[in-house]
Short mmCIF file of C-alpha atoms in Angstrom, two decimals:
data_model
loop_
_atom_site.label_atom_id
_atom_site.label_comp_id
_atom_site.label_asym_id
_atom_site.label_seq_id
_atom_site.Cartn_x
_atom_site.Cartn_y
_atom_site.Cartn_z
CA MET A 1 -6.57 -18.19 -6.33
CA ALA A 2 -3.97 -16.64 -4.04
CA ASP A 3 -1.57 -19.61 -4.40
CA ARG A 4 -1.63 -19.19 -8.25
CA ASP A 5 -1.32 -15.40 -8.14
CA PRO A 6 1.21 -14.29 -5.55
CA LEU A 7 2.33 -10.73 -4.90
CA VAL A 8 6.11 -10.59 -5.35
CA ILE A 9 8.11 -7.80 -3.68
CA ALA A 10 11.90 -7.83 -3.54
CA GLY A 11 11.77 -11.51 -4.56
CA ARG A 12 9.56 -12.64 -1.78
CA GLU A 13 6.05 -14.13 -2.34
CA TYR A 14 2.92 -13.03 -0.45
CA HIS A 15 -0.63 -14.39 -0.70
CA SER A 16 -2.35 -11.16 0.52
CA ARG A 17 -2.34 -8.06 -1.63
CA LEU A 18 -3.47 -5.85 1.33
CA LEU A 19 -0.82 -4.13 3.43
CA VAL A 20 -1.81 -2.39 6.59
CA GLY A 21 -0.51 0.01 9.15
CA THR A 22 -0.52 0.12 12.84
CA GLY A 23 -1.40 3.66 13.90
CA LYS A 24 -4.55 5.22 15.40
CA TYR A 25 -5.93 2.06 17.06
CA ARG A 26 -7.51 2.15 20.49
CA ASP A 27 -5.09 -0.25 21.94
CA MET A 28 -2.78 -3.10 21.26
CA GLU A 29 -5.53 -5.77 21.32
CA GLN A 30 -7.58 -3.86 18.72
CA THR A 31 -4.40 -3.47 16.62
CA ARG A 32 -3.77 -7.22 16.82
CA ALA A 33 -7.34 -8.14 15.97
CA ALA A 34 -7.83 -5.78 13.08
CA ILE A 35 -4.63 -6.85 11.46
CA GLU A 36 -5.38 -10.47 11.82
CA ALA A 37 -8.89 -9.87 10.33
CA SER A 38 -7.28 -8.06 7.33
CA GLY A 39 -5.33 -11.09 6.38
CA ALA A 40 -2.31 -8.80 5.73
CA GLU A 41 1.18 -10.39 5.63
CA ILE A 42 3.10 -7.05 5.34
CA VAL A 43 2.60 -4.57 8.25
CA THR A 44 4.04 -1.13 8.25
CA ILE A 45 5.22 0.69 11.31
CA ALA A 46 6.03 4.42 11.59
CA LEU A 47 9.35 4.20 13.50
CA ARG A 48 9.22 7.81 14.70
CA ARG A 49 5.79 7.22 16.24
CA SER A 50 6.40 3.66 17.74
CA ASN A 51 7.96 2.38 20.95
CA ILE A 52 10.10 -0.10 19.32
CA GLY A 53 13.53 -0.22 21.04
CA GLN A 54 12.38 2.14 23.85
CA ASN A 55 11.13 1.34 27.32
CA PRO A 56 11.17 -2.42 27.72
CA ASP A 57 8.55 -2.21 30.45
CA GLU A 58 5.91 -0.84 28.05
CA PRO A 59 3.79 -2.92 25.81
CA ASN A 60 5.74 -3.43 22.61
CA LEU A 61 4.05 -3.06 19.25
CA LEU A 62 5.94 -6.11 18.04
CA ASP A 63 3.99 -8.25 20.56
CA ALA A 64 0.86 -7.44 18.55
CA VAL A 65 2.46 -7.87 15.18
CA PRO A 66 5.38 -10.40 15.83
CA PRO A 67 8.09 -10.45 13.17
CA ASP A 68 8.00 -14.23 12.96
CA ARG A 69 4.41 -13.97 11.64
CA TYR A 70 4.39 -10.79 9.70
CA THR A 71 6.93 -8.93 7.37
CA ILE A 72 7.58 -5.79 9.22
CA LEU A 73 7.87 -2.69 6.92
CA PRO A 74 9.32 0.27 8.86
CA ASN A 75 8.39 3.56 7.28
CA THR A 76 9.59 7.14 7.57
CA ALA A 77 6.33 8.81 8.29
CA GLY A 78 6.80 12.26 9.80
CA CYS A 79 10.06 12.81 8.00
CA TYR A 80 10.26 16.27 6.18
CA THR A 81 13.88 16.01 5.03
CA VAL A 82 16.05 13.61 3.17
CA LYS A 83 18.41 13.39 6.07
CA ASP A 84 15.72 12.46 8.51
CA ALA A 85 14.22 9.84 6.25
CA VAL A 86 17.57 8.22 5.57
CA ARG A 87 18.48 8.19 9.25
CA THR A 88 15.20 6.67 10.14
CA CYS A 89 15.69 3.80 7.73
CA ARG A 90 19.18 3.20 9.19
CA LEU A 91 17.58 3.13 12.68
CA GLY A 92 14.99 0.63 11.52
CA ARG A 93 17.74 -1.68 10.12
CA GLU A 94 19.46 -1.60 13.51
CA LEU A 95 16.24 -2.13 15.59
CA LEU A 96 15.06 -5.04 13.30
CA ASP A 97 18.41 -6.94 13.00
CA GLY A 98 19.53 -5.93 9.60
CA HIS A 99 16.16 -5.65 8.00
CA ASN A 100 16.40 -3.83 4.57
CA LEU A 101 12.80 -3.57 3.30
CA VAL A 102 11.56 -0.05 4.09
CA LYS A 103 8.72 2.25 3.06
CA LEU A 104 10.25 5.59 2.17
CA GLU A 105 8.22 8.80 2.80
CA VAL A 106 9.62 12.30 2.54
CA ILE A 107 6.73 14.66 3.30
CA GLY A 108 6.51 18.11 1.56
CA ASP A 109 4.23 20.03 3.99
CA GLU A 110 2.06 19.59 7.04
CA ARG A 111 -1.16 20.67 5.57
CA THR A 112 -1.45 18.34 2.64
CA LEU A 113 1.10 15.65 3.61
CA TYR A 114 1.87 15.41 -0.08
CA PRO A 115 5.35 13.88 -0.86
CA ASP A 116 8.37 16.11 -1.47
CA VAL A 117 9.15 14.51 -4.82
CA PRO A 118 12.73 15.85 -5.31
CA GLY A 119 13.43 14.82 -1.71
CA THR A 120 11.93 11.33 -2.37
CA LEU A 121 14.04 10.84 -5.37
CA GLU A 122 17.19 11.84 -3.64
CA ALA A 123 16.50 9.75 -0.57
CA ALA A 124 15.69 6.75 -2.63
CA GLU A 125 19.00 7.07 -4.59
CA GLN A 126 20.94 7.16 -1.35
CA LEU A 127 18.99 4.31 0.31
CA VAL A 128 19.21 1.99 -2.70
CA ALA A 129 23.00 2.60 -2.78
CA GLU A 130 23.18 1.57 0.77
CA GLY A 131 21.54 -1.69 0.10
CA PHE A 132 17.93 -0.92 1.32
CA GLU A 133 14.90 -2.44 -0.58
CA VAL A 134 12.89 0.73 -1.01
CA MET A 135 9.10 0.89 -1.37
CA ALA A 136 8.52 4.66 -2.20
CA TYR A 137 5.43 6.69 -1.33
CA THR A 138 4.98 9.34 -4.03
CA SER A 139 2.60 11.45 -6.02
CA ASP A 140 0.41 10.03 -8.81
CA ASP A 141 2.71 11.43 -11.46
CA PRO A 142 3.72 8.67 -14.02
CA ILE A 143 7.09 10.36 -14.72
CA THR A 144 8.05 10.38 -11.04
CA ALA A 145 6.96 6.73 -10.52
CA LYS A 146 9.09 5.60 -13.49
CA ARG A 147 12.13 7.52 -12.24
CA LEU A 148 11.78 5.72 -8.84
CA GLU A 149 11.80 2.42 -10.59
CA GLU A 150 14.87 3.31 -12.62
CA ILE A 151 16.60 4.28 -9.32
CA GLY A 152 16.03 0.78 -8.14
CA CYS A 153 13.01 0.97 -5.78
CA VAL A 154 11.43 -2.48 -5.36
CA ALA A 155 7.86 -1.02 -5.44
CA VAL A 156 6.27 2.37 -6.12
CA MET A 157 3.38 3.55 -4.06
CA PRO A 158 1.40 6.45 -5.58
CA LEU A 159 -1.25 8.22 -3.44
CA ALA A 160 -4.93 7.77 -4.30
CA ALA A 161 -5.81 10.99 -2.44
CA PRO A 162 -4.23 12.85 0.53
CA ILE A 163 -3.22 10.79 3.54
CA GLY A 164 -6.12 10.00 5.94
CA SER A 165 -8.72 11.84 3.55
CA GLY A 166 -10.76 8.79 2.67
CA LEU A 167 -11.55 10.38 -0.67
CA GLY A 168 -10.66 7.24 -2.74
CA ILE A 169 -8.75 7.31 -6.07
CA GLN A 170 -9.01 10.80 -7.46
CA ASN A 171 -7.13 10.31 -10.71
CA ARG A 172 -7.77 6.85 -12.25
CA TYR A 173 -5.99 7.86 -15.51
CA ASN A 174 -2.71 8.55 -13.81
CA ILE A 175 -2.86 5.31 -11.73
CA LEU A 176 -3.54 3.41 -14.98
CA GLU A 177 -0.72 5.04 -16.67
CA ILE A 178 1.67 4.23 -13.85
CA VAL A 179 0.43 0.53 -13.85
CA ASP A 180 1.06 0.38 -17.55
CA ARG A 181 4.59 1.90 -17.47
CA LEU A 182 6.18 0.12 -14.50
CA GLU A 183 7.48 -3.39 -14.15
CA VAL A 184 7.90 -3.24 -10.35
CA PRO A 185 4.75 -3.71 -8.24
CA VAL A 186 2.49 -0.54 -8.02
CA LEU A 187 0.59 -0.22 -4.67
CA VAL A 188 -2.04 2.50 -4.06
CA ASP A 189 -1.13 4.20 -0.86
CA ALA A 190 -3.06 6.82 1.07
CA GLY A 191 -6.57 8.21 0.68
CA VAL A 192 -8.56 4.95 0.69
CA GLY A 193 -11.87 5.26 2.44
CA THR A 194 -13.70 1.99 2.14
CA ALA A 195 -13.81 -1.44 0.52
CA SER A 196 -15.07 -0.08 -2.93
CA ASP A 197 -11.98 2.12 -3.18
CA VAL A 198 -9.83 -0.81 -2.66
CA ALA A 199 -11.77 -2.83 -5.25
CA VAL A 200 -11.26 0.03 -7.81
CA ALA A 201 -7.54 0.09 -7.20
CA MET A 202 -7.20 -3.52 -7.74
CA GLU A 203 -9.54 -3.44 -10.82
CA LEU A 204 -7.27 -0.75 -12.35
CA GLY A 205 -4.46 -3.33 -12.21
CA CYS A 206 -2.56 -2.12 -9.04
CA ASP A 207 -0.62 -4.97 -7.45
CA ALA A 208 -1.65 -4.20 -3.90
CA VAL A 209 -3.10 -1.53 -1.54
CA LEU A 210 -1.61 -0.16 1.60
CA LEU A 211 -3.93 1.58 4.12
CA ASN A 212 -4.28 2.38 7.73
CA THR A 213 -6.74 5.09 8.70
CA ALA A 214 -9.61 3.69 6.76
CA ILE A 215 -9.48 0.66 9.07
CA ALA A 216 -8.35 2.16 12.41
CA GLY A 217 -10.74 5.08 12.11
CA ALA A 218 -13.86 3.01 11.31
CA ARG A 219 -16.57 2.52 13.79
CA ASP A 220 -15.71 -1.17 13.90
CA PRO A 221 -12.06 -1.54 12.86
CA VAL A 222 -12.07 -5.32 12.93
CA LEU A 223 -15.09 -5.58 10.67
CA MET A 224 -13.67 -2.92 8.33
CA ALA A 225 -10.42 -4.91 8.11
CA SER A 226 -12.39 -7.93 6.99
CA ALA A 227 -14.24 -5.78 4.37
CA MET A 228 -10.99 -4.49 3.03
CA ARG A 229 -9.60 -7.97 2.69
CA LYS A 230 -12.71 -9.01 0.63
CA GLY A 231 -12.44 -5.85 -1.48
CA VAL A 232 -8.80 -6.55 -2.40
CA GLU A 233 -9.65 -10.15 -3.25
CA ALA A 234 -12.83 -9.24 -5.44
CA GLY A 235 -10.98 -6.36 -7.22
CA ARG A 236 -8.07 -8.60 -8.13
CA GLU A 237 -10.31 -11.47 -9.40
CA ALA A 238 -12.30 -8.94 -11.45
CA TYR A 239 -9.08 -7.47 -12.92
CA ARG A 240 -7.86 -11.05 -13.83
CA ALA A 241 -11.23 -12.03 -15.34
CA GLY A 242 -11.28 -9.06 -17.62
CA ARG A 243 -14.33 -6.88 -17.51
CA ILE A 244 -16.73 -6.23 -20.46
CA PRO A 245 -16.06 -3.01 -22.42
CA LYS A 246 -18.19 0.00 -21.64
CA LYS A 247 -20.86 0.90 -24.21
CA ARG A 248 -23.11 3.87 -24.82
CA TYR A 249 -26.16 1.66 -25.78
CA ALA A 250 -27.95 -1.41 -24.47
CA ALA A 251 -26.89 -4.99 -25.48
CA ALA A 252 -29.30 -7.81 -24.82
CA SER A 253 -28.13 -10.35 -22.34
CA SER A 254 -30.19 -13.15 -23.79
CA PRO A 255 -29.54 -14.67 -27.21
CA GLU A 256 -31.57 -13.44 -30.17
CA GLU A 257 -31.45 -16.58 -32.11
CA GLY A 258 -33.42 -19.81 -31.48
CA THR A 259 -36.34 -17.99 -29.81
CA PHE A 260 -39.98 -18.80 -30.14
CA PHE A 261 -40.53 -15.75 -32.37
CA GLU A 262 -37.66 -16.21 -34.68
#
């Protein structure tokens, strides 16, 4: 199915619809094993919290997620201003040899880690003008999502719930509205807790899911990564298959014609 139903971001095709992060793992080996089990092809790295381009004598995160195997998606996690977010993206382009695909986050406050929407819009405009391919983390507001698409973002990433909360999708209506309105890929980002949350996101019509804490914080991250992979695949298949409509009353599953008691 994957070969017939690729995820397309910025003109590139991917077979996996699960994107994963690299934070909070016990060590590099666990990072490598979990990401491999997830089947992800796009891996996001928080530049401000990584050792890329720093001490060459330390283990390098890119050894666990080599760029010749994965599409590296540098992100601006931890940036609370437009200036910091733009500067971090520029740094990522330098460190990764002209890499233009970035995940934009401009955080509004430390307690909720909700996005600063005006700041996100401003940073997105500036980055797109500089030739970046921007995947933007944002609120689950359909108007903001559409504005980000109009600015030129290659993907829009509404939160399901607060980052790291594990609450799952809290506003399915808004996610559905975003999916219906946008032509660029829509990826649920933040708040996923388990495989059923991932399946719900895909059944709503989202193009992909990005997550980190739900895998890295699990009792068995490698096993959870495998579960998330299956959840994405099952949810996507169910969406493409087309679920039956919900009804208030029962409907017999067996035929009522041609029975012994007809």
